[in-house]
Amino acid sequence: MLNIKNNIGYFSKEAKTILKLNLASNLLSIFSVGLILFILILVATGWFISNEAIMKIQSEAEISLYYSEELKAAEVTVLAEKVKATDGVESTQLVTAEEAYSQMVEILGMDAEVLRHFEDNPFSSYIEVKIDIKEIDNVLQQLNTLVGVDYIRDNREVLQSLMDIEKALRLISYMVFIAVGIATLVIVTHLIRSGIYNSREEIITLRLLGAPESFISIPFVLSGLLLALGGGFLAILLSTGVLRLIYGQMLGPLPFIPLPDQGRIISKIVTLTIPLSIVLGVAGSYFGLKSAAES
Amino acid sequence: MIEARGIHLKYPDGTSALKEIEIRVEAGDMLYLIGPSGSGKTSLLKLFMGMEVPTAGELIILGESMSYIKGPQLQRLRRRIGPVFQEFRLIKGRTALENVMMGLRFLELSSKELKEQAVNSLERVGLSHKLNALVDNMSWGEGQRVSIARAVARRPALILADEPTGNLDRENAIKILDLLDSFRDASTAVVVTTHATHLIEDRFDSRIVEISNGRIMERAWGEA
Ligand SMILES: Nc1ncnc2c1ncn2[C@@H]1O[C@H](COP(=O)(O)OP(=O)(O)OP(=O)(O)O)[C@@H](O)[C@H]1O
Ligand SMILES: [Mg+2]
């Protein structure tokens, strides 16, 4: 019955008129919806990046196995073979005291001077063991029973706290998601309501002429959608700009944080924000119309 | 087309606007509702359009009982009525043509028919030179005619015009009354309220109903 095809031009023109009628306040709304979504994107991105980093770190979980100094070279090789054969161990590598020393020089960089204060090499040889993080308890138990094992340095505290951080971040981002979602919904709802309030005489006229409610509503839903989408685009622009800035800064002095590919994040941001703005715009219009109809 | 049996209308504030109204309007009728200000003319038209519901009695408009009508059923009924409001109710910021088209958009018309019917009815009311003029800048009489064009463009079965002569001078008032009269035919009835009694007394092929204090009074010709 509702001749939507015939009226597409009319609906978009009406939506434009509704937006133009209160241009200043609508621009402010696009701006605030954009900022809110921007915060949402930052939190989501922060969570995503740290999650990736943690996963990467966890997947590279390694422990250091120090062996008794009495072991001869051949015995060390046998021990390494045994370690490698253990369930949950992915690879092993022998690290000599000299290699450990030069690794530390590399890590300390300019500060490597301090190592000169030692007369002898303070490091000892060890076996570097890459393991599956999920098997850590099992692996440690088995390795401790091997003969010749002196001491195992696991990074369990570090790994555990990484997992805790990830959990906390996830919780925070869920809460921010919900808060920002509600705020956007409220803003869009409020805007549609005031749009309807401004157009109440026209709406009454259309009703008296027998227009179906859907015909009356479509321009308002459309204008709500445009507002939310406008905010969404603004948020995307802002956040990609900020992301570029952060990446530019991070790649220099913080090379040990494994950052995911920038393009991948941006496409994630876009695919998250656009549907979200559409949903918020439509839902906001729906609530706006509903509450205006009730009053 | 209209069948009112013993209808009463009491507004929520207690004002009793209409009492024991009995009216029949048939297709082809031209009915003038006259009466002093505050007598209840607009209230009666509101009942006919489903803007108010009778507090008592039975009212049937175009075959629909008005007591409980609502939603899509009321919308469908309103699409068969051509209303000319006392205050016009034109949509500001739009042209005459857009206003007339607005009343046609949700009918089952192709976009070509829609435009044609709107242009035709604006021509019929003598505004073919003002199609694209904004209604905001129009004179009272022009606005009046746009609102008549919007009402008749949909080819309604029932035209309801509230005080269309308003404060027009005698010559223009007669023109508007003639114009409205010209839309009645075998399938269309026209109801017009007016307090310009002197302008309709010689319209012998019409019916006149006088309302006073919410009640129908006897008239010399044409019975309620
Ligand atoms: N919404 C309303 N609530 C309460 N009383 C109303 C309402 N609308 C009209 N009335 C009252 O009902 C009575 C009839 O009003 P109505 O508007 O029908 O008169 P009218 O004949 O159209 O007058 P006019 O010629 O001035 O337009 C008046 O006493 C008016 O004050
Ligand atoms: Mg009146």
XYZ file of C-alpha atoms in Angstrom, chain A residues 165-287:
123
model
C 44.978 -7.460 32.612
C 43.205 -8.875 29.610
C 40.236 -9.875 31.759
C 40.024 -6.431 33.374
C 40.329 -4.702 30.020
C 37.567 -6.849 28.624
C 35.296 -5.984 31.550
C 36.047 -2.261 31.244
C 35.400 -2.258 27.546
C 32.115 -4.100 27.975
C 31.003 -1.492 30.478
C 32.117 1.387 28.261
C 30.369 -0.278 25.325
C 27.107 -0.384 27.235
C 27.434 3.133 28.651
C 28.310 4.670 25.297
C 25.606 2.689 23.529
C 22.982 3.958 25.941
C 24.267 7.542 25.742
C 24.112 7.514 21.952
C 20.661 5.983 22.036
C 19.453 8.645 24.453
C 20.907 11.474 22.368
C 19.440 10.211 19.109
C 16.097 9.492 20.786
C 16.021 12.953 22.250
C 16.872 14.526 18.905
C 14.147 12.666 17.066
C 11.700 13.632 19.769
C 12.527 17.291 19.469
C 12.354 16.991 15.676
C 8.895 15.536 16.056
C 7.976 18.244 18.496
C 9.009 20.896 15.978
C 6.980 19.210 13.277
C 3.942 18.335 15.381
C 1.546 20.526 13.380
C 2.581 18.864 10.145
C 2.249 15.449 11.694
C -1.273 16.238 12.864
C -2.152 17.530 9.395
C -0.834 14.381 7.765
C -2.816 12.270 10.212
C -5.990 14.230 9.422
C -5.360 13.610 5.742
C -5.238 9.882 6.469
C -1.499 9.292 6.125
C -0.365 5.962 7.580
C 1.941 6.216 10.611
C 4.764 4.565 8.681
C 4.551 7.256 5.996
C 4.770 9.925 8.679
C 7.648 8.193 10.486
C 9.994 7.367 7.620
C 11.468 10.899 7.240
C 12.164 11.001 10.988
C 13.792 7.590 11.019
C 15.825 8.641 8.005
C 16.982 11.843 9.671
C 17.914 9.921 12.837
C 19.857 7.489 10.707
C 21.691 10.323 8.974
C 22.578 11.911 12.326
C 23.947 8.674 13.723
C 25.824 7.873 10.521
C 27.263 11.383 10.446
C 28.486 10.835 13.992
C 29.853 7.442 12.984
C 31.874 8.892 10.116
C 33.220 11.630 12.333
C 34.260 9.031 14.907
C 36.013 6.973 12.221
C 37.899 10.019 10.985
C 38.970 11.005 14.490
C 40.034 7.537 15.549
C 41.997 6.693 12.416
C 43.795 10.002 12.833
C 44.632 9.233 16.442
C 45.656 5.699 15.533
C 48.116 6.974 12.918
C 49.574 9.306 15.500
C 49.959 6.560 18.101
C 51.480 4.146 15.615
C 53.952 6.771 14.499
C 55.040 7.203 18.121
C 54.923 3.569 19.199
C 56.973 2.039 16.402
C 60.008 3.988 17.543
C 60.802 3.575 21.224
C 58.561 0.637 22.071
C 59.528 -2.069 19.604
C 58.849 -4.936 21.980
C 55.048 -4.383 22.043
C 53.726 -6.422 19.164
C 51.253 -4.059 17.405
C 48.774 -5.577 14.977
C 48.597 -4.312 11.414
C 47.165 -0.798 11.234
C 45.039 -1.465 8.147
C 43.445 -4.421 9.851
C 42.484 -2.275 12.853
C 41.032 0.457 10.653
C 38.899 -1.989 8.720
C 37.771 -3.459 12.048
C 36.837 0.053 13.250
C 34.823 0.727 10.108
C 33.002 -2.588 10.190
C 32.178 -2.040 13.854
C 31.147 1.610 13.683
C 28.944 1.751 10.588
C 26.534 -1.031 11.570
C 26.568 0.249 15.141
C 25.566 3.763 14.016
C 22.827 2.306 11.826
C 21.455 0.261 14.713
C 21.684 3.209 17.114
C 20.088 5.576 14.596
C 17.162 3.295 13.860
C 16.660 2.310 17.503
C 16.891 5.957 18.589
C 14.328 6.972 15.981
C 12.072 4.145 17.029
C 12.135 5.151 20.698
